[in-house]
mmJSON file of the N, C-alpha and C atoms, coordinates in Angstrom:
{"data_MODEL":{"atom_site":{
"group_PDB":["ATOM","ATOM","ATOM","ATOM","ATOM","ATOM","ATOM","ATOM","ATOM","ATOM","ATOM","ATOM","ATOM","ATOM","ATOM","ATOM","ATOM","ATOM","ATOM","ATOM","ATOM","ATOM","ATOM","ATOM","ATOM","ATOM","ATOM","ATOM","ATOM","ATOM","ATOM","ATOM","ATOM","ATOM","ATOM","ATOM","ATOM","ATOM","ATOM","ATOM","ATOM","ATOM","ATOM","ATOM","ATOM","ATOM","ATOM","ATOM","ATOM","ATOM","ATOM","ATOM","ATOM","ATOM","ATOM","ATOM","ATOM","ATOM","ATOM","ATOM","ATOM","ATOM","ATOM","ATOM","ATOM","ATOM","ATOM","ATOM","ATOM","ATOM","ATOM","ATOM","ATOM","ATOM","ATOM","ATOM","ATOM","ATOM","ATOM","ATOM","ATOM","ATOM","ATOM","ATOM","ATOM","ATOM","ATOM","ATOM","ATOM","ATOM","ATOM","ATOM","ATOM","ATOM","ATOM","ATOM","ATOM","ATOM","ATOM","ATOM","ATOM","ATOM","ATOM","ATOM","ATOM","ATOM","ATOM","ATOM","ATOM","ATOM","ATOM","ATOM","ATOM","ATOM","ATOM","ATOM","ATOM","ATOM","ATOM","ATOM","ATOM","ATOM","ATOM","ATOM","ATOM","ATOM","ATOM","ATOM","ATOM","ATOM","ATOM","ATOM","ATOM","ATOM","ATOM","ATOM","ATOM","ATOM","ATOM","ATOM","ATOM","ATOM","ATOM","ATOM","ATOM","ATOM","ATOM","ATOM","ATOM","ATOM","ATOM","ATOM","ATOM","ATOM","ATOM","ATOM","ATOM","ATOM","ATOM","ATOM","ATOM","ATOM","ATOM","ATOM","ATOM","ATOM","ATOM","ATOM","ATOM","ATOM","ATOM","ATOM","ATOM","ATOM","ATOM","ATOM","ATOM","ATOM","ATOM","ATOM","ATOM","ATOM","ATOM","ATOM","ATOM","ATOM","ATOM","ATOM","ATOM","ATOM","ATOM","ATOM","ATOM","ATOM","ATOM","ATOM","ATOM","ATOM","ATOM","ATOM","ATOM","ATOM","ATOM","ATOM","ATOM","ATOM","ATOM","ATOM","ATOM","ATOM","ATOM","ATOM","ATOM","ATOM","ATOM","ATOM","ATOM","ATOM","ATOM","ATOM","ATOM","ATOM","ATOM","ATOM","ATOM","ATOM","ATOM","ATOM","ATOM","ATOM","ATOM","ATOM","ATOM","ATOM","ATOM","ATOM","ATOM","ATOM","ATOM","ATOM"],
"id":[1,2,3,4,5,6,7,8,9,10,11,12,13,14,15,16,17,18,19,20,21,22,23,24,25,26,27,28,29,30,31,32,33,34,35,36,37,38,39,40,41,42,43,44,45,46,47,48,49,50,51,52,53,54,55,56,57,58,59,60,61,62,63,64,65,66,67,68,69,70,71,72,73,74,75,76,77,78,79,80,81,82,83,84,85,86,87,88,89,90,91,92,93,94,95,96,97,98,99,100,101,102,103,104,105,106,107,108,109,110,111,112,113,114,115,116,117,118,119,120,121,122,123,124,125,126,127,128,129,130,131,132,133,134,135,136,137,138,139,140,141,142,143,144,145,146,147,148,149,150,151,152,153,154,155,156,157,158,159,160,161,162,163,164,165,166,167,168,169,170,171,172,173,174,175,176,177,178,179,180,181,182,183,184,185,186,187,188,189,190,191,192,193,194,195,196,197,198,199,200,201,202,203,204,205,206,207,208,209,210,211,212,213,214,215,216,217,218,219,220,221,222,223,224,225,226,227,228,229,230,231,232,233,234,235,236,237,238,239,240],
"type_symbol":["N","C","C","N","C","C","N","C","C","N","C","C","N","C","C","N","C","C","N","C","C","N","C","C","N","C","C","N","C","C","N","C","C","N","C","C","N","C","C","N","C","C","N","C","C","N","C","C","N","C","C","N","C","C","N","C","C","N","C","C","N","C","C","N","C","C","N","C","C","N","C","C","N","C","C","N","C","C","N","C","C","N","C","C","N","C","C","N","C","C","N","C","C","N","C","C","N","C","C","N","C","C","N","C","C","N","C","C","N","C","C","N","C","C","N","C","C","N","C","C","N","C","C","N","C","C","N","C","C","N","C","C","N","C","C","N","C","C","N","C","C","N","C","C","N","C","C","N","C","C","N","C","C","N","C","C","N","C","C","N","C","C","N","C","C","N","C","C","N","C","C","N","C","C","N","C","C","N","C","C","N","C","C","N","C","C","N","C","C","N","C","C","N","C","C","N","C","C","N","C","C","N","C","C","N","C","C","N","C","C","N","C","C","N","C","C","N","C","C","N","C","C","N","C","C","N","C","C","N","C","C","N","C","C","N","C","C","N","C","C"],
"label_atom_id":["N","CA","C","N","CA","C","N","CA","C","N","CA","C","N","CA","C","N","CA","C","N","CA","C","N","CA","C","N","CA","C","N","CA","C","N","CA","C","N","CA","C","N","CA","C","N","CA","C","N","CA","C","N","CA","C","N","CA","C","N","CA","C","N","CA","C","N","CA","C","N","CA","C","N","CA","C","N","CA","C","N","CA","C","N","CA","C","N","CA","C","N","CA","C","N","CA","C","N","CA","C","N","CA","C","N","CA","C","N","CA","C","N","CA","C","N","CA","C","N","CA","C","N","CA","C","N","CA","C","N","CA","C","N","CA","C","N","CA","C","N","CA","C","N","CA","C","N","CA","C","N","CA","C","N","CA","C","N","CA","C","N","CA","C","N","CA","C","N","CA","C","N","CA","C","N","CA","C","N","CA","C","N","CA","C","N","CA","C","N","CA","C","N","CA","C","N","CA","C","N","CA","C","N","CA","C","N","CA","C","N","CA","C","N","CA","C","N","CA","C","N","CA","C","N","CA","C","N","CA","C","N","CA","C","N","CA","C","N","CA","C","N","CA","C","N","CA","C","N","CA","C","N","CA","C","N","CA","C","N","CA","C","N","CA","C","N","CA","C","N","CA","C","N","CA","C","N","CA","C"],
"label_alt_id":[null,null,null,null,null,null,null,null,null,null,null,null,null,null,null,null,null,null,null,null,null,null,null,null,null,null,null,null,null,null,null,null,null,null,null,null,null,null,null,null,null,null,null,null,null,null,null,null,null,null,null,null,null,null,null,null,null,null,null,null,null,null,null,null,null,null,null,null,null,null,null,null,null,null,null,null,null,null,null,null,null,null,null,null,null,null,null,null,null,null,null,null,null,null,null,null,null,null,null,null,null,null,null,null,null,null,null,null,null,null,null,null,null,null,null,null,null,null,null,null,null,null,null,null,null,null,null,null,null,null,null,null,null,null,null,null,null,null,null,null,null,null,null,null,null,null,null,null,null,null,null,null,null,null,null,null,null,null,null,null,null,null,null,null,null,null,null,null,null,null,null,null,null,null,null,null,null,null,null,null,null,null,null,null,null,null,null,null,null,null,null,null,null,null,null,null,null,null,null,null,null,null,null,null,null,null,null,null,null,null,null,null,null,null,null,null,null,null,null,null,null,null,null,null,null,null,null,null,null,null,null,null,null,null,null,null,null,null,null,null],
"label_comp_id":["UNK","UNK","UNK","UNK","UNK","UNK","UNK","UNK","UNK","UNK","UNK","UNK","UNK","UNK","UNK","UNK","UNK","UNK","UNK","UNK","UNK","UNK","UNK","UNK","UNK","UNK","UNK","UNK","UNK","UNK","UNK","UNK","UNK","UNK","UNK","UNK","UNK","UNK","UNK","UNK","UNK","UNK","UNK","UNK","UNK","UNK","UNK","UNK","UNK","UNK","UNK","UNK","UNK","UNK","UNK","UNK","UNK","UNK","UNK","UNK","UNK","UNK","UNK","UNK","UNK","UNK","UNK","UNK","UNK","UNK","UNK","UNK","UNK","UNK","UNK","UNK","UNK","UNK","UNK","UNK","UNK","UNK","UNK","UNK","UNK","UNK","UNK","UNK","UNK","UNK","UNK","UNK","UNK","UNK","UNK","UNK","UNK","UNK","UNK","UNK","UNK","UNK","UNK","UNK","UNK","UNK","UNK","UNK","UNK","UNK","UNK","UNK","UNK","UNK","UNK","UNK","UNK","UNK","UNK","UNK","UNK","UNK","UNK","UNK","UNK","UNK","UNK","UNK","UNK","UNK","UNK","UNK","UNK","UNK","UNK","UNK","UNK","UNK","UNK","UNK","UNK","UNK","UNK","UNK","UNK","UNK","UNK","UNK","UNK","UNK","UNK","UNK","UNK","UNK","UNK","UNK","UNK","UNK","UNK","UNK","UNK","UNK","UNK","UNK","UNK","UNK","UNK","UNK","UNK","UNK","UNK","UNK","UNK","UNK","UNK","UNK","UNK","UNK","UNK","UNK","UNK","UNK","UNK","UNK","UNK","UNK","UNK","UNK","UNK","UNK","UNK","UNK","UNK","UNK","UNK","UNK","UNK","UNK","UNK","UNK","UNK","UNK","UNK","UNK","UNK","UNK","UNK","UNK","UNK","UNK","UNK","UNK","UNK","UNK","UNK","UNK","UNK","UNK","UNK","UNK","UNK","UNK","UNK","UNK","UNK","UNK","UNK","UNK","UNK","UNK","UNK","UNK","UNK","UNK","UNK","UNK","UNK","UNK","UNK","UNK"],
"label_asym_id":["A","A","A","A","A","A","A","A","A","A","A","A","A","A","A","A","A","A","A","A","A","A","A","A","A","A","A","A","A","A","A","A","A","A","A","A","A","A","A","A","A","A","A","A","A","A","A","A","A","A","A","A","A","A","A","A","A","A","A","A","A","A","A","A","A","A","A","A","A","A","A","A","A","A","A","A","A","A","A","A","A","A","A","A","A","A","A","A","A","A","A","A","A","A","A","A","A","A","A","A","A","A","A","A","A","A","A","A","A","A","A","A","A","A","A","A","A","A","A","A","A","A","A","A","A","A","A","A","A","A","A","A","A","A","A","A","A","A","A","A","A","A","A","A","A","A","A","A","A","A","A","A","A","A","A","A","A","A","A","A","A","A","A","A","A","A","A","A","A","A","A","A","A","A","A","A","A","A","A","A","A","A","A","A","A","A","A","A","A","A","A","A","A","A","A","A","A","A","A","A","A","A","A","A","A","A","A","A","A","A","A","A","A","A","A","A","A","A","A","A","A","A","A","A","A","A","A","A","A","A","A","A","A","A","A","A","A","A","A","A"],
"label_entity_id":["1","1","1","1","1","1","1","1","1","1","1","1","1","1","1","1","1","1","1","1","1","1","1","1","1","1","1","1","1","1","1","1","1","1","1","1","1","1","1","1","1","1","1","1","1","1","1","1","1","1","1","1","1","1","1","1","1","1","1","1","1","1","1","1","1","1","1","1","1","1","1","1","1","1","1","1","1","1","1","1","1","1","1","1","1","1","1","1","1","1","1","1","1","1","1","1","1","1","1","1","1","1","1","1","1","1","1","1","1","1","1","1","1","1","1","1","1","1","1","1","1","1","1","1","1","1","1","1","1","1","1","1","1","1","1","1","1","1","1","1","1","1","1","1","1","1","1","1","1","1","1","1","1","1","1","1","1","1","1","1","1","1","1","1","1","1","1","1","1","1","1","1","1","1","1","1","1","1","1","1","1","1","1","1","1","1","1","1","1","1","1","1","1","1","1","1","1","1","1","1","1","1","1","1","1","1","1","1","1","1","1","1","1","1","1","1","1","1","1","1","1","1","1","1","1","1","1","1","1","1","1","1","1","1","1","1","1","1","1","1"],
"label_seq_id":[1,1,1,2,2,2,3,3,3,4,4,4,5,5,5,6,6,6,7,7,7,8,8,8,9,9,9,10,10,10,11,11,11,12,12,12,13,13,13,14,14,14,15,15,15,16,16,16,17,17,17,18,18,18,19,19,19,20,20,20,21,21,21,22,22,22,23,23,23,24,24,24,25,25,25,26,26,26,27,27,27,28,28,28,29,29,29,30,30,30,31,31,31,32,32,32,33,33,33,34,34,34,35,35,35,36,36,36,37,37,37,38,38,38,39,39,39,40,40,40,41,41,41,42,42,42,43,43,43,44,44,44,45,45,45,46,46,46,47,47,47,48,48,48,49,49,49,50,50,50,51,51,51,52,52,52,53,53,53,54,54,54,55,55,55,56,56,56,57,57,57,58,58,58,59,59,59,60,60,60,61,61,61,62,62,62,63,63,63,64,64,64,65,65,65,66,66,66,67,67,67,68,68,68,69,69,69,70,70,70,71,71,71,72,72,72,73,73,73,74,74,74,75,75,75,76,76,76,77,77,77,78,78,78,79,79,79,80,80,80],
"pdbx_PDB_ins_code":[null,null,null,null,null,null,null,null,null,null,null,null,null,null,null,null,null,null,null,null,null,null,null,null,null,null,null,null,null,null,null,null,null,null,null,null,null,null,null,null,null,null,null,null,null,null,null,null,null,null,null,null,null,null,null,null,null,null,null,null,null,null,null,null,null,null,null,null,null,null,null,null,null,null,null,null,null,null,null,null,null,null,null,null,null,null,null,null,null,null,null,null,null,null,null,null,null,null,null,null,null,null,null,null,null,null,null,null,null,null,null,null,null,null,null,null,null,null,null,null,null,null,null,null,null,null,null,null,null,null,null,null,null,null,null,null,null,null,null,null,null,null,null,null,null,null,null,null,null,null,null,null,null,null,null,null,null,null,null,null,null,null,null,null,null,null,null,null,null,null,null,null,null,null,null,null,null,null,null,null,null,null,null,null,null,null,null,null,null,null,null,null,null,null,null,null,null,null,null,null,null,null,null,null,null,null,null,null,null,null,null,null,null,null,null,null,null,null,null,null,null,null,null,null,null,null,null,null,null,null,null,null,null,null,null,null,null,null,null,null],
"Cartn_x":[94.176,93.894,92.589,92.019,90.47,90.72,89.388,89.588,88.011,88.15,86.686,86.993,85.685,85.415,85.015,84.769,84.385,85.556,85.16,86.12,86.323,85.815,86.028,87.598,87.617,89.341,89.585,88.694,89.078,87.997,88.828,88.051,88.061,87.063,87.699,87.524,88.359,88.183,87.991,87.12,86.676,86.413,86.674,86.824,85.277,84.769,83.605,83.329,82.58,82.117,80.53,80.243,78.606,78.22,78.792,77.613,78.284,78.602,78.904,80.127,80.535,81.618,82.354,83.575,84.171,85.886,86.111,87.372,87.504,87.868,88.138,89.884,90.096,91.609,91.999,91.333,91.669,90.252,90.364,88.793,89.28,90.179,90.482,91.692,91.42,92.939,92.851,93.819,93.875,93.095,92.132,91.419,92.606,93.486,94.704,94.552,93.525,93.631,94.65,95.414,95.792,96.387,96.393,96.493,96.706,98.286,98.801,98.457,97.966,97.468,98.42,98.973,99.253,98.699,98.589,97.723,98.623,97.832,98.669,99.681,100.051,101.148,102.453,101.622,102.753,103.22,102.74,102.96,101.821,100.742,99.451,99.124,98.638,98.394,96.469,96.148,94.741,94.642,93.835,93.711,93.146,94.295,93.953,92.398,92.246,90.533,90.947,89.603,89.144,89.79,90.597,90.768,89.052,88.774,87.51,86.873,86.106,85.146,84.56,84.268,83.236,83.323,84.765,85.286,85.093,84.944,85.164,85.623,85.87,86.697,85.607,85.474,84.405,85.252,85.366,85.985,84.861,84.307,83.187,84.051,83.172,83.365,83.411,84.059,84.062,83.328,83.203,82.248,80.741,80.414,78.78,77.97,78.689,77.657,77.472,78.824,79.1,78.884,77.938,78.043,77.959,78.742,79.0,80.467,80.192,81.213,81.444,82.327,82.8,83.323,82.514,83.109,83.968,84.571,85.17,84.465,85.028,84.487,84.92,84.106,84.63,85.97,86.228,87.727,87.841,88.711,89.162,90.835,90.473,91.796,91.972,93.298,93.755,95.043,95.566,96.751,97.735,99.09,100.011,100.889],
"Cartn_y":[108.305,107.218,106.605,105.656,105.216,103.366,102.658,101.229,101.304,100.595,100.375,98.804,98.66,96.703,97.151,95.993,96.166,96.538,97.006,96.882,98.265,99.441,100.628,100.962,101.277,101.188,102.856,104.016,105.39,106.144,106.93,107.63,109.207,110.151,111.794,111.992,112.83,113.437,114.984,115.33,116.398,117.116,118.382,118.773,119.064,119.224,119.722,120.465,121.29,121.938,121.877,121.657,121.429,120.81,119.765,118.977,119.261,120.756,121.005,121.315,120.474,120.657,122.104,122.041,123.492,123.222,122.369,122.371,120.67,120.843,119.623,119.359,118.233,117.695,116.987,116.363,115.707,114.82,115.146,114.646,113.275,112.48,111.23,110.699,109.601,109.188,107.475,106.811,105.272,105.224,104.375,103.824,102.91,103.389,102.874,102.596,103.7,104.007,105.133,105.855,107.025,108.13,109.585,110.364,111.711,112.042,112.967,114.351,115.496,116.741,117.889,118.7,120.175,121.24,122.134,123.38,124.135,125.375,126.073,126.883,126.876,127.081,126.446,124.998,124.188,124.038,124.869,125.073,124.385,124.162,123.743,125.136,125.148,126.207,126.66,125.766,126.273,127.066,127.782,128.621,127.601,128.074,127.048,127.18,126.603,126.539,127.599,128.119,129.102,128.383,128.52,128.058,128.132,126.935,127.022,125.782,125.058,123.91,123.495,122.565,121.823,121.139,120.762,120.436,118.621,118.011,116.783,116.277,115.068,114.401,113.638,113.86,112.723,111.877,110.439,109.859,109.459,109.435,108.889,108.294,107.311,106.738,107.677,107.2,108.003,107.316,105.968,105.141,105.067,105.646,105.817,104.874,103.585,102.544,102.082,102.642,102.532,103.788,104.238,105.464,105.32,105.467,105.169,106.167,106.383,106.899,106.737,107.476,107.379,108.745,109.176,110.419,110.406,111.517,111.28,111.922,112.145,112.717,114.217,115.081,116.59,117.101,117.592,118.36,119.79,120.329,121.576,122.258,123.505,123.72,124.736,124.853,125.87,126.509,127.715,128.369,128.056,127.614,127.492,128.6],
"Cartn_z":[100.971,100.12,100.125,99.274,99.697,98.816,99.457,99.221,98.338,97.292,96.295,96.115,96.337,95.664,94.451,93.466,92.495,91.103,90.064,88.958,88.222,89.099,88.347,88.443,86.72,86.199,86.621,86.462,86.447,87.53,88.363,89.129,89.084,89.247,89.453,91.126,91.404,92.79,92.682,93.828,93.674,95.322,95.265,96.961,97.157,97.696,98.225,99.246,99.546,100.979,100.871,101.798,102.412,101.334,100.771,99.646,98.157,98.056,96.847,96.191,94.505,94.428,94.075,94.822,94.821,94.08,93.763,93.089,92.736,91.468,90.653,91.182,91.522,92.531,90.832,90.438,88.974,88.687,87.426,86.754,86.127,86.037,85.7,86.181,86.895,87.781,87.569,87.808,87.932,89.314,89.763,90.821,90.983,92.134,92.506,94.215,94.436,96.254,96.659,95.767,96.028,95.084,95.399,94.522,95.545,94.855,95.693,94.631,95.529,94.917,95.442,94.697,95.621,95.272,96.365,96.504,95.484,95.409,94.789,95.159,96.306,96.953,97.121,96.365,96.245,94.824,93.923,92.45,91.508,92.252,91.369,90.726,89.219,88.814,89.509,89.704,90.348,91.496,91.623,92.838,94.139,95.132,96.437,97.256,97.491,98.17,99.323,100.024,100.839,102.237,102.988,104.182,105.174,105.849,106.404,106.714,107.523,107.825,106.597,107.105,106.332,104.707,104.629,103.478,103.403,102.365,102.506,100.726,100.512,99.242,98.948,97.657,97.06,95.704,96.018,94.595,93.985,92.732,92.054,90.58,90.214,89.114,87.971,87.107,85.524,84.543,85.183,83.974,83.888,82.902,83.232,83.069,82.631,83.273,84.701,85.704,86.715,87.986,87.957,88.486,90.087,90.846,91.94,92.899,93.809,94.683,96.145,96.919,98.14,98.208,99.726,100.216,101.793,102.153,103.414,104.177,105.505,106.495,106.53,107.282,106.534,107.491,107.246,107.495,107.3,107.842,107.764,106.959,106.403,105.634,106.373,106.554,107.444,106.743,107.244,106.396,107.164,106.647,107.554,108.027],
"occupancy":[1.0,1.0,1.0,1.0,1.0,1.0,1.0,1.0,1.0,1.0,1.0,1.0,1.0,1.0,1.0,1.0,1.0,1.0,1.0,1.0,1.0,1.0,1.0,1.0,1.0,1.0,1.0,1.0,1.0,1.0,1.0,1.0,1.0,1.0,1.0,1.0,1.0,1.0,1.0,1.0,1.0,1.0,1.0,1.0,1.0,1.0,1.0,1.0,1.0,1.0,1.0,1.0,1.0,1.0,1.0,1.0,1.0,1.0,1.0,1.0,1.0,1.0,1.0,1.0,1.0,1.0,1.0,1.0,1.0,1.0,1.0,1.0,1.0,1.0,1.0,1.0,1.0,1.0,1.0,1.0,1.0,1.0,1.0,1.0,1.0,1.0,1.0,1.0,1.0,1.0,1.0,1.0,1.0,1.0,1.0,1.0,1.0,1.0,1.0,1.0,1.0,1.0,1.0,1.0,1.0,1.0,1.0,1.0,1.0,1.0,1.0,1.0,1.0,1.0,1.0,1.0,1.0,1.0,1.0,1.0,1.0,1.0,1.0,1.0,1.0,1.0,1.0,1.0,1.0,1.0,1.0,1.0,1.0,1.0,1.0,1.0,1.0,1.0,1.0,1.0,1.0,1.0,1.0,1.0,1.0,1.0,1.0,1.0,1.0,1.0,1.0,1.0,1.0,1.0,1.0,1.0,1.0,1.0,1.0,1.0,1.0,1.0,1.0,1.0,1.0,1.0,1.0,1.0,1.0,1.0,1.0,1.0,1.0,1.0,1.0,1.0,1.0,1.0,1.0,1.0,1.0,1.0,1.0,1.0,1.0,1.0,1.0,1.0,1.0,1.0,1.0,1.0,1.0,1.0,1.0,1.0,1.0,1.0,1.0,1.0,1.0,1.0,1.0,1.0,1.0,1.0,1.0,1.0,1.0,1.0,1.0,1.0,1.0,1.0,1.0,1.0,1.0,1.0,1.0,1.0,1.0,1.0,1.0,1.0,1.0,1.0,1.0,1.0,1.0,1.0,1.0,1.0,1.0,1.0,1.0,1.0,1.0,1.0,1.0,1.0],
"B_iso_or_equiv":[0.0,0.0,0.0,0.0,0.0,0.0,0.0,0.0,0.0,0.0,0.0,0.0,0.0,0.0,0.0,0.0,0.0,0.0,0.0,0.0,0.0,0.0,0.0,0.0,0.0,0.0,0.0,0.0,0.0,0.0,0.0,0.0,0.0,0.0,0.0,0.0,0.0,0.0,0.0,0.0,0.0,0.0,0.0,0.0,0.0,0.0,0.0,0.0,0.0,0.0,0.0,0.0,0.0,0.0,0.0,0.0,0.0,0.0,0.0,0.0,0.0,0.0,0.0,0.0,0.0,0.0,0.0,0.0,0.0,0.0,0.0,0.0,0.0,0.0,0.0,0.0,0.0,0.0,0.0,0.0,0.0,0.0,0.0,0.0,0.0,0.0,0.0,0.0,0.0,0.0,0.0,0.0,0.0,0.0,0.0,0.0,0.0,0.0,0.0,0.0,0.0,0.0,0.0,0.0,0.0,0.0,0.0,0.0,0.0,0.0,0.0,0.0,0.0,0.0,0.0,0.0,0.0,0.0,0.0,0.0,0.0,0.0,0.0,0.0,0.0,0.0,0.0,0.0,0.0,0.0,0.0,0.0,0.0,0.0,0.0,0.0,0.0,0.0,0.0,0.0,0.0,0.0,0.0,0.0,0.0,0.0,0.0,0.0,0.0,0.0,0.0,0.0,0.0,0.0,0.0,0.0,0.0,0.0,0.0,0.0,0.0,0.0,0.0,0.0,0.0,0.0,0.0,0.0,0.0,0.0,0.0,0.0,0.0,0.0,0.0,0.0,0.0,0.0,0.0,0.0,0.0,0.0,0.0,0.0,0.0,0.0,0.0,0.0,0.0,0.0,0.0,0.0,0.0,0.0,0.0,0.0,0.0,0.0,0.0,0.0,0.0,0.0,0.0,0.0,0.0,0.0,0.0,0.0,0.0,0.0,0.0,0.0,0.0,0.0,0.0,0.0,0.0,0.0,0.0,0.0,0.0,0.0,0.0,0.0,0.0,0.0,0.0,0.0,0.0,0.0,0.0,0.0,0.0,0.0,0.0,0.0,0.0,0.0,0.0,0.0],
"pdbx_formal_charge":[null,null,null,null,null,null,null,null,null,null,null,null,null,null,null,null,null,null,null,null,null,null,null,null,null,null,null,null,null,null,null,null,null,null,null,null,null,null,null,null,null,null,null,null,null,null,null,null,null,null,null,null,null,null,null,null,null,null,null,null,null,null,null,null,null,null,null,null,null,null,null,null,null,null,null,null,null,null,null,null,null,null,null,null,null,null,null,null,null,null,null,null,null,null,null,null,null,null,null,null,null,null,null,null,null,null,null,null,null,null,null,null,null,null,null,null,null,null,null,null,null,null,null,null,null,null,null,null,null,null,null,null,null,null,null,null,null,null,null,null,null,null,null,null,null,null,null,null,null,null,null,null,null,null,null,null,null,null,null,null,null,null,null,null,null,null,null,null,null,null,null,null,null,null,null,null,null,null,null,null,null,null,null,null,null,null,null,null,null,null,null,null,null,null,null,null,null,null,null,null,null,null,null,null,null,null,null,null,null,null,null,null,null,null,null,null,null,null,null,null,null,null,null,null,null,null,null,null,null,null,null,null,null,null,null,null,null,null,null,null],
"auth_seq_id":[1,1,1,2,2,2,3,3,3,4,4,4,5,5,5,6,6,6,7,7,7,8,8,8,9,9,9,10,10,10,11,11,11,12,12,12,13,13,13,14,14,14,15,15,15,16,16,16,17,17,17,18,18,18,19,19,19,20,20,20,21,21,21,22,22,22,23,23,23,24,24,24,25,25,25,26,26,26,27,27,27,28,28,28,29,29,29,30,30,30,31,31,31,32,32,32,33,33,33,34,34,34,35,35,35,36,36,36,37,37,37,38,38,38,39,39,39,40,40,40,41,41,41,42,42,42,43,43,43,44,44,44,45,45,45,46,46,46,47,47,47,48,48,48,49,49,49,50,50,50,51,51,51,52,52,52,53,53,53,54,54,54,55,55,55,56,56,56,57,57,57,58,58,58,59,59,59,60,60,60,61,61,61,62,62,62,63,63,63,64,64,64,65,65,65,66,66,66,67,67,67,68,68,68,69,69,69,70,70,70,71,71,71,72,72,72,73,73,73,74,74,74,75,75,75,76,76,76,77,77,77,78,78,78,79,79,79,80,80,80],
"auth_comp_id":["UNK","UNK","UNK","UNK","UNK","UNK","UNK","UNK","UNK","UNK","UNK","UNK","UNK","UNK","UNK","UNK","UNK","UNK","UNK","UNK","UNK","UNK","UNK","UNK","UNK","UNK","UNK","UNK","UNK","UNK","UNK","UNK","UNK","UNK","UNK","UNK","UNK","UNK","UNK","UNK","UNK","UNK","UNK","UNK","UNK","UNK","UNK","UNK","UNK","UNK","UNK","UNK","UNK","UNK","UNK","UNK","UNK","UNK","UNK","UNK","UNK","UNK","UNK","UNK","UNK","UNK","UNK","UNK","UNK","UNK","UNK","UNK","UNK","UNK","UNK","UNK","UNK","UNK","UNK","UNK","UNK","UNK","UNK","UNK","UNK","UNK","UNK","UNK","UNK","UNK","UNK","UNK","UNK","UNK","UNK","UNK","UNK","UNK","UNK","UNK","UNK","UNK","UNK","UNK","UNK","UNK","UNK","UNK","UNK","UNK","UNK","UNK","UNK","UNK","UNK","UNK","UNK","UNK","UNK","UNK","UNK","UNK","UNK","UNK","UNK","UNK","UNK","UNK","UNK","UNK","UNK","UNK","UNK","UNK","UNK","UNK","UNK","UNK","UNK","UNK","UNK","UNK","UNK","UNK","UNK","UNK","UNK","UNK","UNK","UNK","UNK","UNK","UNK","UNK","UNK","UNK","UNK","UNK","UNK","UNK","UNK","UNK","UNK","UNK","UNK","UNK","UNK","UNK","UNK","UNK","UNK","UNK","UNK","UNK","UNK","UNK","UNK","UNK","UNK","UNK","UNK","UNK","UNK","UNK","UNK","UNK","UNK","UNK","UNK","UNK","UNK","UNK","UNK","UNK","UNK","UNK","UNK","UNK","UNK","UNK","UNK","UNK","UNK","UNK","UNK","UNK","UNK","UNK","UNK","UNK","UNK","UNK","UNK","UNK","UNK","UNK","UNK","UNK","UNK","UNK","UNK","UNK","UNK","UNK","UNK","UNK","UNK","UNK","UNK","UNK","UNK","UNK","UNK","UNK","UNK","UNK","UNK","UNK","UNK","UNK"],
"auth_asym_id":["A","A","A","A","A","A","A","A","A","A","A","A","A","A","A","A","A","A","A","A","A","A","A","A","A","A","A","A","A","A","A","A","A","A","A","A","A","A","A","A","A","A","A","A","A","A","A","A","A","A","A","A","A","A","A","A","A","A","A","A","A","A","A","A","A","A","A","A","A","A","A","A","A","A","A","A","A","A","A","A","A","A","A","A","A","A","A","A","A","A","A","A","A","A","A","A","A","A","A","A","A","A","A","A","A","A","A","A","A","A","A","A","A","A","A","A","A","A","A","A","A","A","A","A","A","A","A","A","A","A","A","A","A","A","A","A","A","A","A","A","A","A","A","A","A","A","A","A","A","A","A","A","A","A","A","A","A","A","A","A","A","A","A","A","A","A","A","A","A","A","A","A","A","A","A","A","A","A","A","A","A","A","A","A","A","A","A","A","A","A","A","A","A","A","A","A","A","A","A","A","A","A","A","A","A","A","A","A","A","A","A","A","A","A","A","A","A","A","A","A","A","A","A","A","A","A","A","A","A","A","A","A","A","A","A","A","A","A","A","A"],
"auth_atom_id":["N","CA","C","N","CA","C","N","CA","C","N","CA","C","N","CA","C","N","CA","C","N","CA","C","N","CA","C","N","CA","C","N","CA","C","N","CA","C","N","CA","C","N","CA","C","N","CA","C","N","CA","C","N","CA","C","N","CA","C","N","CA","C","N","CA","C","N","CA","C","N","CA","C","N","CA","C","N","CA","C","N","CA","C","N","CA","C","N","CA","C","N","CA","C","N","CA","C","N","CA","C","N","CA","C","N","CA","C","N","CA","C","N","CA","C","N","CA","C","N","CA","C","N","CA","C","N","CA","C","N","CA","C","N","CA","C","N","CA","C","N","CA","C","N","CA","C","N","CA","C","N","CA","C","N","CA","C","N","CA","C","N","CA","C","N","CA","C","N","CA","C","N","CA","C","N","CA","C","N","CA","C","N","CA","C","N","CA","C","N","CA","C","N","CA","C","N","CA","C","N","CA","C","N","CA","C","N","CA","C","N","CA","C","N","CA","C","N","CA","C","N","CA","C","N","CA","C","N","CA","C","N","CA","C","N","CA","C","N","CA","C","N","CA","C","N","CA","C","N","CA","C","N","CA","C","N","CA","C","N","CA","C","N","CA","C","N","CA","C","N","CA","C","N","CA","C","N","CA","C"],
"pdbx_PDB_model_num":[1,1,1,1,1,1,1,1,1,1,1,1,1,1,1,1,1,1,1,1,1,1,1,1,1,1,1,1,1,1,1,1,1,1,1,1,1,1,1,1,1,1,1,1,1,1,1,1,1,1,1,1,1,1,1,1,1,1,1,1,1,1,1,1,1,1,1,1,1,1,1,1,1,1,1,1,1,1,1,1,1,1,1,1,1,1,1,1,1,1,1,1,1,1,1,1,1,1,1,1,1,1,1,1,1,1,1,1,1,1,1,1,1,1,1,1,1,1,1,1,1,1,1,1,1,1,1,1,1,1,1,1,1,1,1,1,1,1,1,1,1,1,1,1,1,1,1,1,1,1,1,1,1,1,1,1,1,1,1,1,1,1,1,1,1,1,1,1,1,1,1,1,1,1,1,1,1,1,1,1,1,1,1,1,1,1,1,1,1,1,1,1,1,1,1,1,1,1,1,1,1,1,1,1,1,1,1,1,1,1,1,1,1,1,1,1,1,1,1,1,1,1,1,1,1,1,1,1,1,1,1,1,1,1,1,1,1,1,1,1]
}}}
């Protein structure tokens, strides 16, 4: 989940590693503070991210007139 102050209607959500985008979770979704994401093992058609550390999530405005974003802290993706 995320909280956004202001009037951004739509956002994109990216998985980053080491500050670089590595995976598009969704290119445009309503800025309502939540998004459910499935990995490839759960039925998503995209390749799952490589297990490891140094990942973060970036939620960014899709509106060119309001270029802003928020990032999560780093986390690790593991294998279950």
